[in-house]
PDB file of C-alpha atoms in Angstrom:
ATOM      1  CA  MET B   1       9.862   1.389  11.907  1.00 58.00           C
ATOM      2  CA  MET B   2       9.205  -0.980  14.956  1.00 64.00           C
ATOM      3  CA  ASP B   3       9.676  -4.716  14.846  1.00 76.00           C
ATOM      4  CA  LEU B   4       6.426  -6.489  14.989  1.00 83.00           C
ATOM      5  CA  THR B   5       5.265 -10.336  15.484  1.00 88.00           C
ATOM      6  CA  LEU B   6       4.167 -10.435  11.747  1.00 88.00           C
ATOM      7  CA  PRO B   7       6.547 -11.875   9.544  1.00 87.00           C
ATOM      8  CA  ALA B   8       8.690  -9.289   7.538  1.00 87.00           C
ATOM      9  CA  PHE B   9       7.996  -8.621   3.820  1.00 89.00           C
ATOM     10  CA  ASP B  10       9.163  -6.797   0.834  1.00 89.00           C
ATOM     11  CA  TYR B  11       8.079  -3.459   0.894  1.00 91.00           C
ATOM     12  CA  LYS B  12       8.475  -0.127  -1.354  1.00 93.00           C
ATOM     13  CA  VAL B  13       8.940   3.102   0.091  1.00 93.00           C
ATOM     14  CA  LYS B  14       9.465   6.635  -1.184  1.00 94.00           C
ATOM     15  CA  LYS B  15       9.392  10.125   0.095  1.00 94.00           C
ATOM     16  CA  GLN B  16       7.204  12.687  -0.988  1.00 92.00           C
ATOM     17  CA  SER B  17       7.506  16.066   0.112  1.00 92.00           C
ATOM     18  CA  GLY B  18       9.314  14.716   3.300  1.00 93.00           C
ATOM     19  CA  THR B  19       7.001  12.188   3.941  1.00 94.00           C
ATOM     20  CA  THR B  20       7.693   8.454   4.001  1.00 94.00           C
ATOM     21  CA  MET B  21       5.115   6.487   1.969  1.00 95.00           C
ATOM     22  CA  VAL B  22       4.907   2.908   1.748  1.00 95.00           C
ATOM     23  CA  PHE B  23       3.076   0.854  -1.292  1.00 96.00           C
ATOM     24  CA  ASP B  24      -0.205  -0.770  -0.558  1.00 96.00           C
ATOM     25  CA  ILE B  25      -0.699  -3.744  -2.541  1.00 96.00           C
ATOM     26  CA  ILE B  26      -4.464  -3.622  -2.266  1.00 96.00           C
ATOM     27  CA  ARG B  27      -5.035   0.218  -2.576  1.00 95.00           C
ATOM     28  CA  LYS B  28      -1.992   0.222  -5.341  1.00 96.00           C
ATOM     29  CA  LYS B  29      -0.945   3.355  -4.338  1.00 96.00           C
ATOM     30  CA  TYR B  30       1.652   4.719  -1.699  1.00 96.00           C
ATOM     31  CA  VAL B  31       0.017   5.953   1.641  1.00 96.00           C
ATOM     32  CA  VAL B  32       1.893   7.428   4.346  1.00 95.00           C
ATOM     33  CA  ILE B  33       3.421   5.281   6.807  1.00 94.00           C
ATOM     34  CA  THR B  34       1.990   6.199  10.244  1.00 94.00           C
ATOM     35  CA  PRO B  35       2.808   3.246  13.037  1.00 94.00           C
ATOM     36  CA  GLU B  36      -0.784   2.057  12.184  1.00 95.00           C
ATOM     37  CA  GLU B  37      -0.342   1.801   8.620  1.00 95.00           C
ATOM     38  CA  TRP B  38       2.854  -0.343   9.329  1.00 94.00           C
ATOM     39  CA  VAL B  39       0.934  -3.000  11.288  1.00 95.00           C
ATOM     40  CA  ARG B  40      -2.158  -2.927   8.497  1.00 96.00           C
ATOM     41  CA  GLN B  41       0.592  -3.493   5.847  1.00 96.00           C
ATOM     42  CA  HIS B  42       2.317  -6.341   7.520  1.00 95.00           C
ATOM     43  CA  LEU B  43      -0.896  -7.776   8.027  1.00 96.00           C
ATOM     44  CA  ILE B  44      -2.295  -7.355   4.497  1.00 97.00           C
ATOM     45  CA  HIS B  45       1.133  -9.092   3.463  1.00 96.00           C
ATOM     46  CA  TYR B  46       0.812 -11.929   5.957  1.00 96.00           C
ATOM     47  CA  LEU B  47      -2.927 -12.456   4.919  1.00 97.00           C
ATOM     48  CA  VAL B  48      -2.110 -12.679   1.326  1.00 96.00           C
ATOM     49  CA  HIS B  49       1.122 -14.638   1.429  1.00 95.00           C
ATOM     50  CA  SER B  50       0.657 -16.892   4.664  1.00 95.00           C
ATOM     51  CA  LYS B  51      -3.439 -17.248   4.550  1.00 95.00           C
ATOM     52  CA  ASN B  52      -4.065 -17.525   0.912  1.00 94.00           C
ATOM     53  CA  CYS B  53      -6.329 -14.368   1.006  1.00 96.00           C
ATOM     54  CA  PRO B  54      -7.184 -13.151  -2.561  1.00 95.00           C
ATOM     55  CA  THR B  55      -6.028  -9.362  -3.009  1.00 96.00           C
ATOM     56  CA  SER B  56      -8.724  -8.724  -5.010  1.00 96.00           C
ATOM     57  CA  LEU B  57     -11.360  -9.724  -2.025  1.00 96.00           C
ATOM     58  CA  ILE B  58      -9.415  -7.485   0.480  1.00 97.00           C
ATOM     59  CA  GLY B  59     -10.897  -3.776   1.295  1.00 95.00           C
ATOM     60  CA  VAL B  60      -9.127  -1.358   3.652  1.00 95.00           C
ATOM     61  CA  GLU B  61      -9.908   1.784   4.798  1.00 88.00           C
ATOM     62  CA  ARG B  62     -13.617   1.886   3.513  1.00 84.00           C
ATOM     63  CA  GLU B  63     -16.636   3.789   4.687  1.00 82.00           C
ATOM     64  CA  ILE B  64     -19.653   1.863   6.548  1.00 81.00           C
ATOM     65  CA  ASP B  65     -22.373   3.422   7.790  1.00 79.00           C
ATOM     66  CA  LEU B  66     -23.322   2.100  11.449  1.00 71.00           C
ATOM     67  CA  TYR B  67     -26.577   3.046  12.451  1.00 75.00           C
ATOM     68  CA  GLY B  68     -26.397   6.375  10.760  1.00 77.00           C
ATOM     69  CA  LEU B  69     -22.938   7.352  11.435  1.00 76.00           C
ATOM     70  CA  ARG B  70     -19.861   6.935   8.950  1.00 84.00           C
ATOM     71  CA  ARG B  71     -17.082   5.041  10.211  1.00 80.00           C
ATOM     72  CA  ARG B  72     -14.273   3.619   8.375  1.00 83.00           C
ATOM     73  CA  PHE B  73     -13.030   0.062   8.873  1.00 85.00           C
ATOM     74  CA  ASP B  74      -9.388  -0.828   8.467  1.00 88.00           C
ATOM     75  CA  LEU B  75      -9.542  -3.958   6.892  1.00 96.00           C
ATOM     76  CA  VAL B  76     -12.167  -6.814   5.498  1.00 95.00           C
ATOM     77  CA  VAL B  77     -11.765  -9.882   4.010  1.00 97.00           C
ATOM     78  CA  TYR B  78     -14.688 -10.930   1.732  1.00 95.00           C
ATOM     79  CA  ALA B  79     -15.775 -14.406   0.559  1.00 95.00           C
ATOM     80  CA  ARG B  80     -15.732 -15.381  -2.694  1.00 94.00           C
ATOM     81  CA  ASP B  81     -19.640 -14.501  -2.660  1.00 93.00           C
ATOM     82  CA  GLY B  82     -18.829 -10.931  -1.590  1.00 93.00           C
ATOM     83  CA  GLN B  83     -19.887 -11.234   1.926  1.00 95.00           C
ATOM     84  CA  PRO B  84     -17.494  -9.993   4.875  1.00 95.00           C
ATOM     85  CA  TRP B  85     -15.756 -13.088   5.946  1.00 96.00           C
ATOM     86  CA  LEU B  86     -13.082 -11.439   8.210  1.00 97.00           C
ATOM     87  CA  VAL B  87     -12.808  -7.688   9.574  1.00 96.00           C
ATOM     88  CA  VAL B  88      -9.806  -6.643  11.521  1.00 96.00           C
ATOM     89  CA  GLU B  89      -9.183  -3.495  13.463  1.00 95.00           C
ATOM     90  CA  CYS B  90      -5.424  -2.224  13.319  1.00 96.00           C
ATOM     91  CA  LYS B  91      -3.807  -0.217  15.994  1.00 96.00           C
ATOM     92  CA  SER B  92      -0.651   1.168  16.498  1.00 95.00           C
ATOM     93  CA  PRO B  93       2.255  -1.223  18.120  1.00 95.00           C
ATOM     94  CA  SER B  94       1.926   1.700  21.173  1.00 94.00           C
ATOM     95  CA  VAL B  95      -1.953   1.062  21.706  1.00 95.00           C
ATOM     96  CA  PRO B  96      -2.764  -1.410  24.246  1.00 95.00           C
ATOM     97  CA  LEU B  97      -5.838  -4.094  23.234  1.00 95.00           C
ATOM     98  CA  THR B  98      -8.393  -3.127  25.398  1.00 93.00           C
ATOM     99  CA  GLN B  99     -11.774  -3.692  25.829  1.00 93.00           C
ATOM    100  CA  LYS B 100     -12.747  -0.673  23.810  1.00 94.00           C
ATOM    101  CA  VAL B 101     -10.664  -1.973  20.740  1.00 94.00           C
ATOM    102  CA  PHE B 102     -12.825  -5.040  21.175  1.00 92.00           C
ATOM    103  CA  ASP B 103     -15.833  -3.012  21.010  1.00 91.00           C
ATOM    104  CA  GLN B 104     -15.151  -1.094  18.099  1.00 90.00           C
ATOM    105  CA  VAL B 105     -14.581  -3.996  15.549  1.00 91.00           C
ATOM    106  CA  PHE B 106     -17.503  -6.045  17.123  1.00 91.00           C
ATOM    107  CA  ARG B 107     -19.615  -2.740  16.628  1.00 88.00           C
ATOM    108  CA  TYR B 108     -18.411  -2.622  12.949  1.00 90.00           C
ATOM    109  CA  ASN B 109     -19.346  -6.267  12.682  1.00 90.00           C
ATOM    110  CA  MET B 110     -22.829  -5.683  13.654  1.00 86.00           C
ATOM    111  CA  THR B 111     -23.286  -3.962  10.121  1.00 89.00           C
ATOM    112  CA  LEU B 112     -20.582  -6.029   8.237  1.00 91.00           C
ATOM    113  CA  ASP B 113     -21.742  -9.496  10.056  1.00 91.00           C
ATOM    114  CA  ALA B 114     -18.469 -11.369   9.422  1.00 94.00           C
ATOM    115  CA  SER B 115     -17.759 -14.755  10.267  1.00 94.00           C
ATOM    116  CA  TYR B 116     -14.328 -13.986  12.179  1.00 96.00           C
ATOM    117  CA  VAL B 117     -13.251 -10.498  13.845  1.00 96.00           C
ATOM    118  CA  ALA B 118      -9.575  -9.612  15.177  1.00 96.00           C
ATOM    119  CA  VAL B 119      -7.877  -7.073  16.577  1.00 96.00           C
ATOM    120  CA  THR B 120      -4.069  -6.444  16.304  1.00 96.00           C
ATOM    121  CA  ASN B 121      -1.268  -3.782  17.366  1.00 96.00           C
ATOM    122  CA  GLY B 122       1.661  -5.818  15.289  1.00 94.00           C
ATOM    123  CA  ILE B 123       2.622  -7.133  18.555  1.00 94.00           C
ATOM    124  CA  GLN B 124      -0.656  -9.239  20.115  1.00 95.00           C
ATOM    125  CA  HIS B 125      -3.245 -10.443  17.630  1.00 95.00           C
ATOM    126  CA  TYR B 126      -6.387 -11.612  18.832  1.00 95.00           C
ATOM    127  CA  CYS B 127      -8.920 -13.270  16.578  1.00 96.00           C
ATOM    128  CA  GLY B 128     -11.951 -15.400  16.518  1.00 94.00           C
ATOM    129  CA  ARG B 129     -15.104 -16.898  15.183  1.00 94.00           C
ATOM    130  CA  ILE B 130     -18.290 -15.655  15.268  1.00 91.00           C
ATOM    131  CA  SER B 131     -21.510 -17.918  15.373  1.00 83.00           C
ATOM    132  CA  LEU B 132     -24.578 -18.340  16.594  1.00 78.00           C
ATOM    133  CA  ASP B 133     -24.715 -21.225  18.946  1.00 77.00           C
ATOM    134  CA  ARG B 134     -21.654 -20.389  20.494  1.00 73.00           C
ATOM    135  CA  GLY B 135     -20.951 -16.654  20.065  1.00 82.00           C
ATOM    136  CA  PHE B 136     -17.207 -15.613  20.011  1.00 85.00           C
ATOM    137  CA  THR B 137     -14.640 -17.905  20.210  1.00 89.00           C
ATOM    138  CA  LEU B 138     -10.957 -16.960  20.108  1.00 91.00           C
ATOM    139  CA  ILE B 139      -8.728 -19.120  17.807  1.00 93.00           C
ATOM    140  CA  GLU B 140      -4.771 -19.333  17.841  1.00 92.00           C
ATOM    141  CA  ASP B 141      -3.943 -17.253  14.380  1.00 93.00           C
ATOM    142  CA  PHE B 142      -5.882 -15.537  11.661  1.00 94.00           C
ATOM    143  CA  PRO B 143      -7.975 -17.942  10.020  1.00 94.00           C
ATOM    144  CA  SER B 144      -6.968 -19.277   6.404  1.00 93.00           C
ATOM    145  CA  PHE B 145      -8.946 -18.374   3.448  1.00 94.00           C
ATOM    146  CA  PRO B 146     -10.956 -21.314   2.345  1.00 86.00           C
ATOM    147  CA  VAL B 147     -10.146 -23.118  -0.695  1.00 74.00           C
ATOM    148  CA  ILE B 148     -12.805 -23.812  -3.144  1.00 69.00           C
ATOM    149  CA  GLY B 149     -13.554 -27.490  -3.602  1.00 46.00           C
TER     150      GLY B 149
END
């Protein structure tokens, strides 16, 4: 698989019917390892191991209702109160992060209402905070999960 700018991680792979699969620690099952999935798995491990996001508060590829349309987000980290905290759109490394990709994650966030939104193709990553007074403000990295206290 392609080298990404996200940190490497220990992963489990297996072949099933000639298809390479990787173990997803969130869904607790093996999933087909597409280029987009490779990015998603790297990001999951980065968020868990470097940004202290609890695995129990991460949702992967879940369906949402977007004004009567069924859509599936890539990754959402929920706050401890169950509200979406970070929504991320993952793309294959070969997909440029265009305005269309940003529009997609912002559309999802119209329903989810997370404090942070991000897009990544595993090589480039853009993350920002959404606030009522300032709108969208880019930040340098994915946010660290808030510590209780």
